[in-house]
Amino acid sequence: MVEVASIRPLLAVLVSFLAAGMIVASYRYPNVRDSWSVIAALTKFGIVASMLPGVLDGTIYVWSFGTFVPGVEFALRADPLGMVFALLASFLWVFTAFYAVGYMRGLDEPNQTRFFAAFAMSLSTALGIAFAQNLVTIFVFYELLSVSTYPLVAHDEDREARIAGRKYVAYTFFGGGVLVLAGTVLVFQMAGTVDFAAGGIPALAEAAGADPWFARLAFGLLVAGFGVKAALMPVHSWLADAMVAPTPVSGLLHAVAVVKSGAFGISRVILDVYGPDLAADLGVHIPLAIVAAFTLTAASIIALRKDHLKRRLAYSTTAQLSYIVLGLSMLHPYAILGGLFHIPAHAFCKLTLFFCAGSIHVETHTDYISEMAGIGKRMPFTMAAFTVGAAGMAGIPLVAGFVSKYYMLIGGLGAGGIGVIGAESATMSPLMGTVFSGSLIVSGLLNIAYFWPVVYTAYFESENAHDAKPLLEFPMGGKPESYGVSVGRLTDGGRPDDDANRGQGYAVDQFPSDHAGADDHEPADHDDHDHHHGGPPAEGWERRSPWTESTWLMMVPIGLIATGAVVLGVVPGQAVFFDLARYIVETVTGVVVP
């Protein structure tokens, strides 16, 4: 690889920062203000894409601000791993910029200038994380990302949003950030440098040989710190609560940028700080893989019990991020390839799902799955795109999620020395390899279990005739009346509501964190558009055609991103993200992946 001094990494970071200023200055002119977001998104993507051919050809673009602290430069570096994250975030921001305009105007949201300015700032910090040259630089942008996204999480300014915002900052800024800083200090003390190097920092490997427990401690601190934003259990609950944010935030920042920054940080630690060889020698990959396998299984089970669509998607995100971590922690070339490719695969599929949820909310004010019976005829295009995204998350062939999970599955078997595909790269016992591979299969089945009821409800139920469906409404499955019982939505303590409400609702979650005011059984003080007033009108859903169900500002991004998820699944070898992932694996492990 050849390093070339270039200002382009800096420009990629600064363009949306400058756009934030222009957005604020144009607050009196909504069309001009919103145009700045689109212009900045296109410009940012153009700058990042201009570096792609060189990076694939072995060139690394570097920009240095000089020494930040003794022995550490504050520098930006566009390398293959950074390009995966930067290219993904900048590309999807283009579509999100249009979608956000349609969403915010569709709901006539207040404080739109602040929203779009904070959104632009968040993209700047996300690109800073992607292009950080060392642990100190990534820590600075990691903390700035928490600060810049706080106004987005707390956008509604009601009690629920304020609580979620404080929890988000407490977890990610004061919790995760402190742990990352502590791990960075330990790595610097051992190696004398914190600069990323493909395959790991050589000086760290030497120091770890003399004091392996100190190296394990540093690894644990770094992974735990980045694991907060990656929503690894038990530090995951902030993500579901942050779903009070507007859906464009939930989509891009909580399915692409913010949570991916945590998974990306872990990938930096495994691939460019410790390296697969040192991680295997220290044995630190096994505990991390166990945490990831537990998280993806447990979060999928929790998702089964969530009736609020965005909260179900939030727990799905928690599970899907753990796929990335599990793939990386198995240290097998195929598993690493699958984990890296799952970064864009998950982003395309999950962004489709969140955008569909947002479109449903804007057009029908419906947020609960139990109120979506027959909604497929009101929003046929949106629900078709939702089905595509759900299929990808479940690992169904021909959609992106299948490709990444396939490589992780065979990589997990190879990591346990099972089979002939890369078995010489085994990094764990056959039992552990089987367990981790099995967890991928179990989670895939759970994905089907919690996504299928949404699709079934939309397409195969009518507003006035609900069929029994497993794992959705009643604890034993199906509509309460199907079992000859009469209950309402359960309260905090698992007791049904008063007699007047019996038989009217659904026993979805006996601890209904889905529902506003669950703490004191009083409605939270939110704006009208957040009240639970959705569901079909008295006369039933109006039948709409795909081109009249919503505005083009929302439908076009949904369609294009869903198409991207299919393209990544049908011809992954032609997708630049797969090329980048394969290039990273070959550089880090020395194994050529076909």
Coordinates of C-alpha atoms in Angstrom, one line a residue:
M1 CA 0.0 0.0 0.0
V2 CA 1.1 3.5 -0.8
E3 CA 0.2 6.5 1.3
V4 CA -0.6 9.8 -0.5
A5 CA -1.1 13.1 1.1
S6 CA -4.6 14.4 0.1
I7 CA -7.1 16.9 1.4
R8 CA -10.0 14.8 0.2
P9 CA -10.6 12.9 3.5
L10 CA -10.8 16.3 5.2
L11 CA -13.2 17.7 2.6
A12 CA -15.4 14.6 3.0
V13 CA -15.7 15.3 6.7
L14 CA -16.1 19.1 6.4
V15 CA -18.7 19.3 3.6
S16 CA -21.7 18.5 5.8
F17 CA -20.3 20.5 8.7
L18 CA -20.3 23.6 6.4
A19 CA -23.8 22.6 5.1
A20 CA -25.0 22.7 8.7
G21 CA -24.1 26.4 8.8
M22 CA -25.8 27.1 5.5
I23 CA -28.9 25.2 6.8
V24 CA -29.1 27.4 9.9
A25 CA -28.5 30.6 7.8
S26 CA -31.4 29.6 5.5
Y27 CA -34.0 28.9 8.2
R28 CA -36.4 31.5 6.7
Y29 CA -36.5 29.7 3.4
P30 CA -37.5 26.0 3.8
N31 CA -36.9 25.0 0.2
V32 CA -33.4 26.6 0.2
R33 CA -32.7 25.1 3.6
D34 CA -33.6 21.6 2.6
S35 CA -31.7 21.9 -0.7
W36 CA -28.5 22.4 1.3
S37 CA -28.9 18.9 2.7
V38 CA -29.3 17.4 -0.7
I39 CA -26.4 19.3 -2.2
A40 CA -24.1 18.4 0.8
A41 CA -25.1 14.7 0.5
L42 CA -24.3 14.6 -3.2
T43 CA -21.0 16.4 -2.7
K44 CA -20.0 14.2 0.2
F45 CA -20.7 11.1 -1.8
G46 CA -18.8 12.4 -4.8
I47 CA -15.7 13.2 -2.7
V48 CA -15.7 9.7 -1.1
A49 CA -16.4 7.9 -4.4
S50 CA -13.5 9.8 -6.0
M51 CA -11.1 8.0 -3.7
L52 CA -12.5 4.5 -4.3
P53 CA -10.5 3.5 -7.4
G54 CA -7.3 4.5 -5.8
V55 CA -8.1 2.7 -2.5
L56 CA -8.9 -0.5 -4.4
D57 CA -5.6 -0.1 -6.2
G58 CA -3.6 0.1 -3.0
T59 CA -3.5 3.8 -2.4
I60 CA -4.2 5.3 1.1
Y61 CA -5.2 9.0 1.2
V62 CA -3.9 10.8 4.3
W63 CA -4.4 14.2 5.8
S64 CA -2.7 15.2 9.0
F65 CA -3.5 18.1 11.3
G66 CA -0.2 17.6 13.2
T67 CA 0.6 16.2 16.6
F68 CA -2.5 16.1 18.8
V69 CA -0.7 14.7 21.9
P70 CA 2.9 13.6 22.2
G71 CA 3.4 10.7 19.9
V72 CA 0.0 10.8 18.4
E73 CA -1.1 12.7 15.2
F74 CA -4.6 14.0 14.7
A75 CA -5.0 12.6 11.2
L76 CA -7.5 11.3 8.7
R77 CA -6.8 8.2 6.6
A78 CA -8.9 6.8 3.8
D79 CA -8.1 3.1 3.7
P80 CA -10.2 0.1 2.5
L81 CA -11.9 -0.5 5.9
G82 CA -12.7 3.2 6.3
M83 CA -14.1 3.3 2.8
V84 CA -16.7 0.6 3.6
F85 CA -18.2 2.8 6.3
A86 CA -17.7 6.1 4.6
L87 CA -19.0 5.0 1.2
L88 CA -22.1 3.4 2.8
A89 CA -23.0 6.4 5.0
S90 CA -22.4 9.0 2.3
F91 CA -24.3 7.0 -0.3
L92 CA -27.4 6.3 1.8
W93 CA -27.5 9.9 3.1
V94 CA -28.3 11.0 -0.5
F95 CA -31.6 9.1 -0.3
T96 CA -32.2 10.0 3.3
A97 CA -31.9 13.7 2.5
F98 CA -34.9 13.4 0.2
Y99 CA -36.8 11.1 2.5
A100 CA -36.3 13.3 5.5
V101 CA -37.8 16.3 3.7
G102 CA -40.9 14.3 2.8
Y103 CA -41.2 12.9 6.3
M104 CA -40.7 16.1 8.2
R105 CA -43.1 18.1 6.0
G106 CA -45.6 15.3 5.9
L107 CA -45.9 15.5 9.7
D108 CA -45.4 19.3 9.8
E109 CA -42.7 18.7 12.4
P110 CA -41.4 21.7 14.5
N111 CA -37.7 22.7 14.7
Q112 CA -36.9 21.4 11.2
T113 CA -33.9 23.7 10.8
R114 CA -32.3 22.3 14.0
F115 CA -33.1 18.8 12.8
F116 CA -31.4 19.1 9.4
A117 CA -28.4 21.0 10.9
A118 CA -27.9 18.3 13.5
F119 CA -28.3 15.6 10.8
A120 CA -25.6 17.2 8.7
M121 CA -23.3 17.5 11.8
S122 CA -23.8 13.8 12.5
L123 CA -22.7 12.8 9.1
S124 CA -19.5 14.8 9.5
T125 CA -18.6 13.0 12.7
A126 CA -19.5 9.6 11.2
L127 CA -17.1 10.3 8.3
G128 CA -14.5 11.3 10.9
I129 CA -14.9 7.9 12.5
A130 CA -14.5 6.2 9.2
F131 CA -11.4 8.0 8.2
A132 CA -9.7 8.2 11.6
Q133 CA -6.0 7.2 11.4
N134 CA -5.7 6.1 15.1
L135 CA -7.5 5.4 18.3
V136 CA -7.2 8.9 19.6
T137 CA -8.8 10.5 16.4
I138 CA -11.6 7.9 16.4
F139 CA -12.3 8.6 20.1
V140 CA -12.7 12.3 19.4
F141 CA -15.2 11.8 16.6
Y142 CA -16.9 9.0 18.5
E143 CA -17.7 11.4 21.3
L144 CA -18.7 14.2 18.9
L145 CA -21.1 11.8 17.2
S146 CA -22.9 11.3 20.6
V147 CA -23.1 15.1 21.1
S148 CA -24.3 15.9 17.5
T149 CA -27.0 13.2 17.5
Y150 CA -28.5 14.1 20.9
P151 CA -30.7 16.8 19.5
L152 CA -32.1 14.3 17.0
V153 CA -32.9 11.7 19.6
A154 CA -34.6 14.3 21.8
H155 CA -36.2 16.1 18.9
D156 CA -39.8 15.9 20.1
E157 CA -38.8 17.6 23.4
D158 CA -41.5 15.7 25.3
R159 CA -40.9 13.7 28.5
E160 CA -40.3 10.5 26.6
A161 CA -37.8 12.1 24.2
R162 CA -35.9 13.8 27.0
I163 CA -35.5 10.6 29.0
A164 CA -34.3 8.8 25.9
G165 CA -31.9 11.5 25.0
R166 CA -30.4 11.5 28.5
K167 CA -30.1 7.7 28.5
Y168 CA -28.4 7.9 25.0
V169 CA -25.8 10.4 26.2
A170 CA -25.2 8.5 29.4
Y171 CA -24.6 5.2 27.6
T172 CA -22.7 6.4 24.6
F173 CA -20.8 9.5 25.7
F174 CA -20.1 8.9 29.4
G175 CA -20.1 5.1 29.2
G176 CA -18.8 4.0 25.9
G177 CA -16.5 7.0 25.4
V178 CA -14.7 6.6 28.7
L179 CA -14.1 2.9 28.1
V180 CA -12.6 3.6 24.6
L181 CA -10.4 6.3 26.1
A182 CA -9.2 4.0 28.8
G183 CA -8.4 1.2 26.3
T184 CA -6.6 3.7 24.1
V185 CA -4.3 4.8 26.9
L186 CA -3.4 1.2 27.7
V187 CA -2.6 0.4 24.1
F188 CA -0.4 3.5 23.9
Q189 CA 1.4 2.6 27.1
M190 CA 2.1 -0.9 25.7
A191 CA 2.9 -0.2 22.1
G192 CA 4.0 3.5 22.1
T193 CA 1.6 4.1 19.2
V194 CA -2.2 3.9 18.5
D195 CA -2.0 4.2 14.7
F196 CA -4.0 1.6 12.8
A197 CA -2.1 -1.0 10.8
A198 CA -3.6 -3.7 8.6
G199 CA -3.2 -7.0 10.5
G200 CA -2.5 -5.3 13.8
I201 CA 0.1 -2.9 15.4
P202 CA 3.4 -4.8 15.4
A203 CA 4.7 -3.2 18.6
L204 CA 1.5 -4.2 20.4
A205 CA 2.0 -7.9 19.5
E206 CA 5.5 -7.7 21.0
A207 CA 4.3 -6.1 24.2
A208 CA 1.4 -8.5 24.5
G209 CA 3.9 -11.4 24.6
A210 CA 5.5 -9.9 27.7
D211 CA 2.2 -9.0 29.5
P212 CA -0.8 -10.8 27.9
W213 CA -3.2 -10.0 30.7
F214 CA -2.6 -6.3 30.3
A215 CA -3.3 -6.7 26.5
R216 CA -6.5 -8.6 27.3
L217 CA -7.6 -5.8 29.6
A218 CA -7.0 -3.2 26.9
F219 CA -8.9 -5.3 24.3
G220 CA -11.8 -5.7 26.7
L221 CA -12.1 -1.9 27.4
L222 CA -12.0 -1.0 23.7
V223 CA -14.5 -3.6 22.7
A224 CA -16.8 -2.7 25.6
G225 CA -16.6 1.0 24.7
F226 CA -17.4 0.4 21.0
G227 CA -19.9 -2.3 22.0
V228 CA -22.1 0.3 23.7
K229 CA -22.9 2.0 20.3
A230 CA -23.0 -1.5 18.7
A231 CA -25.8 -2.3 21.3
L232 CA -24.2 -5.5 22.6
M233 CA -26.0 -6.8 25.6
P234 CA -26.2 -5.8 28.4
V235 CA -25.6 -2.2 27.2
H236 CA -28.3 -2.3 24.5
S237 CA -31.4 -0.7 25.9
W238 CA -30.6 2.8 24.8
L239 CA -31.2 1.8 21.2
A240 CA -34.8 0.8 21.6
D241 CA -35.6 3.9 23.7
A242 CA -34.0 6.1 21.0
M243 CA -36.7 5.1 18.6
V244 CA -38.7 8.1 19.8
A245 CA -36.6 10.0 17.3
P246 CA -38.1 10.9 13.9
T247 CA -37.9 7.9 11.5
P248 CA -35.1 9.4 9.3
V249 CA -32.9 9.4 12.4
S250 CA -33.9 5.9 13.3
G251 CA -33.2 4.9 9.7
L252 CA -29.8 6.4 8.8
L253 CA -28.3 7.1 12.2
H254 CA -29.6 4.1 14.2
A255 CA -29.4 1.6 11.3
V256 CA -26.4 3.0 9.5
A257 CA -24.2 5.6 11.1
V258 CA -24.4 5.6 14.9
V259 CA -24.8 1.9 15.6
K260 CA -22.5 1.0 12.7
S261 CA -19.8 3.3 14.3
G262 CA -19.7 0.8 17.2
A263 CA -19.4 -2.2 15.0
F264 CA -16.9 -0.4 12.8
G265 CA -14.9 0.5 15.9
I266 CA -14.8 -3.2 17.0
S267 CA -13.6 -4.1 13.4
R268 CA -10.8 -1.6 13.8
V269 CA -9.7 -3.1 17.1
I270 CA -9.8 -6.7 15.8
L271 CA -8.3 -6.1 12.3
D272 CA -6.1 -3.0 12.7
V273 CA -5.1 -2.8 16.4
Y274 CA -4.7 -6.4 17.6
G275 CA -5.0 -8.3 14.3
P276 CA -6.5 -11.8 14.0
D277 CA -3.3 -13.6 14.9
L278 CA -2.8 -11.7 18.2
A279 CA -6.5 -11.9 19.1
A280 CA -6.4 -15.7 18.6
D281 CA -3.1 -16.0 20.6
L282 CA -4.7 -14.0 23.5
G283 CA -8.0 -15.9 23.2
V284 CA -10.0 -12.7 23.4
H285 CA -12.1 -13.6 20.4
I286 CA -14.0 -16.4 22.2
P287 CA -15.6 -14.3 25.0
L288 CA -16.5 -11.6 22.4
A289 CA -18.1 -14.2 20.1
I290 CA -20.1 -15.6 23.1
V291 CA -21.5 -12.1 23.9
A292 CA -22.3 -11.6 20.2
A293 CA -24.1 -15.0 19.9
F294 CA -26.0 -14.4 23.0
T295 CA -27.0 -10.9 22.0
L296 CA -28.3 -11.9 18.5
T297 CA -30.3 -14.7 20.0
A298 CA -31.8 -12.9 23.0
A299 CA -32.5 -9.7 21.0
S300 CA -34.4 -11.7 18.4
I301 CA -36.5 -13.4 21.1
I302 CA -37.3 -10.0 22.6
A303 CA -38.3 -8.7 19.2
L304 CA -41.0 -11.3 19.0
R305 CA -42.8 -9.6 21.9
K306 CA -42.8 -6.1 20.5
D307 CA -46.0 -4.8 19.0
H308 CA -44.6 -1.3 18.3
L309 CA -43.1 -1.6 14.8
K310 CA -40.1 0.6 15.3
R311 CA -39.2 -1.1 18.6
R312 CA -39.4 -4.5 17.0
L313 CA -37.0 -3.1 14.3
A314 CA -34.8 -1.7 17.1
Y315 CA -34.3 -5.1 18.7
S316 CA -33.8 -6.6 15.3
T317 CA -31.0 -4.0 14.8
T318 CA -29.4 -5.1 18.1
A319 CA -29.4 -8.7 16.8
Q320 CA -28.1 -7.9 13.4
L321 CA -25.2 -5.8 14.6
S322 CA -24.1 -8.8 16.6
Y323 CA -23.9 -10.7 13.4
I324 CA -21.2 -8.3 12.3
V325 CA -19.3 -8.7 15.7
L326 CA -19.7 -12.5 15.6
G327 CA -18.3 -12.8 12.1
L328 CA -15.3 -10.7 13.0
S329 CA -14.7 -12.4 16.3
M330 CA -14.6 -15.9 14.7
L331 CA -11.3 -14.7 13.0
H332 CA -11.8 -17.0 10.0
P333 CA -11.3 -15.3 6.6
Y334 CA -14.8 -16.3 5.4
A335 CA -16.4 -15.2 8.6
I336 CA -14.6 -11.9 8.6
L337 CA -15.7 -11.4 4.9
G338 CA -19.3 -12.2 5.9
G339 CA -19.1 -9.8 8.9
L340 CA -17.7 -6.9 6.8
F341 CA -20.3 -7.5 4.0
H342 CA -23.1 -7.5 6.6
I343 CA -22.3 -3.9 7.3
P344 CA -23.8 -2.7 4.0
A345 CA -26.2 -5.7 3.7
H346 CA -27.8 -4.8 7.0
A347 CA -27.8 -1.1 6.2
F348 CA -29.7 -1.4 2.9
C349 CA -32.3 -3.9 4.3
K350 CA -32.8 -2.1 7.7
L351 CA -33.0 1.3 6.2
T352 CA -35.7 0.0 3.9
L353 CA -37.6 -1.3 6.9
F354 CA -37.3 1.9 8.9
F355 CA -38.3 4.1 5.9
C356 CA -41.4 1.9 5.4
A357 CA -42.3 2.2 9.1
G358 CA -42.0 6.0 8.7
S359 CA -44.1 6.1 5.6
I360 CA -46.8 4.1 7.4
H361 CA -46.7 6.5 10.3
V362 CA -46.9 9.6 8.1
E363 CA -49.8 8.3 6.0
T364 CA -51.9 6.4 8.5
H365 CA -50.5 7.4 12.0
T366 CA -50.2 3.6 12.7
D367 CA -47.3 2.4 14.7
Y368 CA -48.5 -0.9 16.2
I369 CA -48.4 -4.2 14.2
S370 CA -51.7 -5.3 15.8
E371 CA -53.4 -2.4 14.1
M372 CA -52.0 -3.1 10.6
A373 CA -54.5 -5.8 9.5
G374 CA -55.1 -5.3 5.8
I375 CA -52.8 -2.2 5.5
G376 CA -51.2 -3.8 2.4
K377 CA -54.1 -2.5 0.3
R378 CA -53.6 1.0 1.6
M379 CA -49.8 0.9 1.1
P380 CA -49.0 -1.8 -1.4
F381 CA -45.7 -0.4 -2.5
T382 CA -44.4 0.3 1.0
M383 CA -45.4 -3.2 2.3
A384 CA -43.8 -4.8 -0.8
A385 CA -40.5 -3.0 0.0
F386 CA -40.9 -4.0 3.7
T387 CA -41.2 -7.6 2.6
V388 CA -38.0 -7.3 0.6
G389 CA -36.1 -5.8 3.6
A390 CA -37.5 -8.4 6.0
A391 CA -36.4 -11.2 3.7
G392 CA -32.9 -9.8 3.6
M393 CA -32.8 -9.6 7.4
A394 CA -33.9 -13.2 7.7
G395 CA -31.3 -14.3 5.2
I396 CA -33.6 -15.4 2.4
P397 CA -31.7 -16.0 -0.9
L398 CA -31.6 -13.2 -3.5
V399 CA -31.4 -10.5 -0.9
A400 CA -28.2 -9.0 0.6
G401 CA -28.5 -10.6 4.0
F402 CA -28.3 -14.1 2.6
V403 CA -24.8 -13.5 1.2
S404 CA -23.3 -12.1 4.4
K405 CA -24.8 -14.8 6.6
Y406 CA -23.7 -17.6 4.2
Y407 CA -20.1 -16.5 4.5
M408 CA -20.4 -16.2 8.2
L409 CA -21.9 -19.7 8.5
I410 CA -19.2 -21.5 6.5
G411 CA -16.6 -19.3 8.2
G412 CA -18.0 -20.4 11.6
L413 CA -17.7 -24.1 10.6
G414 CA -14.2 -23.4 9.2
A415 CA -13.2 -21.6 12.4
G416 CA -14.0 -24.9 14.3
G417 CA -12.0 -26.9 11.8
I418 CA -15.2 -28.4 10.3
G419 CA -15.3 -29.0 6.6
V420 CA -12.7 -28.3 4.0
I421 CA -13.4 -24.6 3.3
G422 CA -10.6 -22.8 5.0
A423 CA -10.4 -25.4 7.9
E424 CA -6.7 -24.8 8.1
S425 CA -7.6 -21.4 9.5
A426 CA -9.4 -22.9 12.5
T427 CA -9.3 -20.6 15.5
M428 CA -11.5 -22.5 18.0
S429 CA -12.7 -25.9 18.9
P430 CA -15.2 -27.8 16.7
L431 CA -17.8 -27.5 19.5
M432 CA -17.5 -23.7 19.6
G433 CA -17.6 -23.5 15.9
T434 CA -20.7 -25.5 15.8
V435 CA -22.4 -23.5 18.5
F436 CA -21.7 -20.2 16.8
S437 CA -22.8 -21.4 13.4
G438 CA -25.9 -22.9 15.1
S439 CA -26.7 -19.5 16.7
L440 CA -26.7 -18.0 13.2
I441 CA -29.3 -20.5 12.0
V442 CA -31.5 -20.1 15.1
S443 CA -31.4 -16.4 14.8
G444 CA -32.3 -16.6 11.2
L445 CA -35.4 -18.6 12.1
L446 CA -36.3 -16.1 14.8
N447 CA -36.0 -13.4 12.2
I448 CA -38.6 -15.1 10.1
A449 CA -40.8 -15.5 13.2
Y450 CA -40.9 -11.8 14.1
F451 CA -41.0 -10.4 10.5
W452 CA -43.6 -12.8 9.1
P453 CA -46.4 -11.7 11.4
V454 CA -46.0 -8.1 10.0
V455 CA -46.2 -9.3 6.4
Y456 CA -49.0 -11.7 7.2
T457 CA -51.0 -9.0 9.0
A458 CA -50.7 -6.6 6.2
Y459 CA -51.5 -8.9 3.3
F460 CA -53.6 -11.8 4.7
E461 CA -55.8 -10.2 7.2
S462 CA -58.8 -7.9 6.9
E463 CA -59.7 -5.0 9.2
N464 CA -62.7 -6.8 10.7
A465 CA -61.4 -10.4 10.6
H466 CA -58.2 -11.2 12.4
D467 CA -56.7 -14.7 12.3
A468 CA -54.7 -16.2 15.1
K469 CA -51.0 -15.5 14.5
P470 CA -48.1 -17.0 16.5
L471 CA -46.0 -14.9 18.8
L472 CA -47.7 -11.6 18.1
E473 CA -50.7 -10.7 20.2
F474 CA -51.6 -13.2 22.9
P475 CA -48.8 -14.8 25.1
M476 CA -49.7 -18.2 23.7
G477 CA -50.1 -16.9 20.2
G478 CA -53.0 -15.3 18.3
K479 CA -55.8 -12.9 19.1
P480 CA -57.1 -13.2 22.7
E481 CA -60.6 -13.9 21.5
S482 CA -59.3 -17.0 19.6
Y483 CA -58.8 -18.6 23.0
G484 CA -62.2 -17.7 24.4
V485 CA -60.7 -15.2 26.9
S486 CA -61.2 -11.5 27.3
V487 CA -58.3 -9.3 28.1
G488 CA -57.0 -5.8 27.3
R489 CA -53.5 -4.6 26.9
L490 CA -51.6 -5.7 30.0
T491 CA -50.4 -3.1 32.5
D492 CA -47.0 -2.7 33.9
G493 CA -47.5 -5.4 36.5
G494 CA -49.0 -7.9 34.0
R495 CA -52.6 -7.2 35.0
P496 CA -55.3 -6.4 32.4
D497 CA -56.7 -2.9 32.2
D498 CA -60.2 -2.1 33.6
D499 CA -63.2 -4.0 32.5
A500 CA -64.3 -1.4 30.0
N501 CA -61.2 -2.2 27.9
R502 CA -61.5 -5.9 28.1
G503 CA -61.6 -7.6 24.7
Q504 CA -60.6 -4.4 22.9
G505 CA -56.8 -4.7 22.9
Y506 CA -54.0 -7.2 22.6
A507 CA -51.7 -8.8 25.2
V508 CA -48.5 -8.1 23.3
D509 CA -46.1 -7.4 26.1
Q510 CA -46.8 -7.8 29.7
F511 CA -44.1 -5.1 30.4
P512 CA -45.1 -2.8 27.6
S513 CA -42.1 -0.5 27.1
D514 CA -43.7 -0.1 23.6
H515 CA -46.3 2.1 25.0
A516 CA -46.0 5.7 26.1
G517 CA -46.6 6.3 29.8
A518 CA -45.9 2.7 30.8
D519 CA -44.1 3.9 34.0
D520 CA -47.2 5.6 35.6
H521 CA -50.0 4.5 33.3
E522 CA -50.5 8.1 32.2
P523 CA -50.0 9.2 28.6
A524 CA -46.7 10.8 28.0
D525 CA -46.7 14.5 27.1
H526 CA -46.1 14.1 23.4
D527 CA -47.4 15.9 20.3
D528 CA -50.5 14.7 18.6
H529 CA -48.7 12.8 15.8
D530 CA -47.1 10.6 18.4
H531 CA -50.3 9.6 20.1
H532 CA -51.5 6.0 19.7
H533 CA -54.4 6.9 17.4
G534 CA -53.6 4.8 14.3
G535 CA -55.2 1.7 12.8
P536 CA -57.8 1.4 10.1
P537 CA -60.6 4.0 9.9
A538 CA -64.2 2.9 10.7
E539 CA -64.9 2.2 7.0
G540 CA -61.7 0.2 6.6
W541 CA -58.5 1.0 4.7
E542 CA -58.8 2.9 1.4
R543 CA -57.4 1.0 -1.5
R544 CA -54.6 2.9 -3.1
S545 CA -52.3 2.3 -6.1
P546 CA -48.6 2.1 -5.5
W547 CA -48.1 5.6 -7.0
T548 CA -50.7 7.3 -4.9
E549 CA -50.1 5.9 -1.5
S550 CA -47.5 8.5 -0.4
T551 CA -45.3 11.3 -1.8
W552 CA -42.5 10.7 -4.2
L553 CA -40.0 12.2 -1.7
M554 CA -40.6 9.1 0.4
M555 CA -41.5 6.4 -2.1
V556 CA -38.6 6.9 -4.5
P557 CA -35.9 6.5 -1.7
I558 CA -37.7 3.4 -0.4
G559 CA -37.8 1.8 -3.8
L560 CA -34.2 2.5 -4.7
I561 CA -32.8 1.3 -1.4
A562 CA -34.9 -1.9 -1.5
T563 CA -33.6 -2.4 -5.1
G564 CA -30.0 -2.0 -3.7
A565 CA -30.7 -4.7 -1.2
V566 CA -31.7 -7.0 -4.0
V567 CA -28.7 -6.1 -6.1
L568 CA -26.3 -6.9 -3.3
G569 CA -28.0 -10.2 -2.9
V570 CA -28.2 -11.2 -6.6
V571 CA -24.8 -10.0 -7.9
P572 CA -22.6 -9.4 -4.8
G573 CA -19.5 -9.9 -6.8
Q574 CA -20.3 -6.9 -8.9
A575 CA -20.9 -4.7 -5.8
V576 CA -18.0 -2.5 -4.7
F577 CA -18.7 -3.3 -1.0
F578 CA -18.0 -6.9 -1.6
D579 CA -14.7 -6.0 -3.4
L580 CA -13.7 -3.8 -0.5
A581 CA -14.5 -6.5 2.1
R582 CA -12.6 -9.1 0.1
Y583 CA -9.6 -6.8 -0.3
I584 CA -9.6 -6.2 3.5
V585 CA -9.7 -9.9 4.3
E586 CA -6.8 -10.7 1.9
T587 CA -4.7 -7.8 3.3
V588 CA -5.3 -8.7 6.9
T589 CA -5.2 -12.5 6.8
G590 CA -3.2 -13.2 3.6
V591 CA -5.9 -15.6 2.5
V592 CA -7.3 -15.1 -1.0
V593 CA -11.1 -15.4 -0.9
P594 CA -12.7 -16.5 -4.2

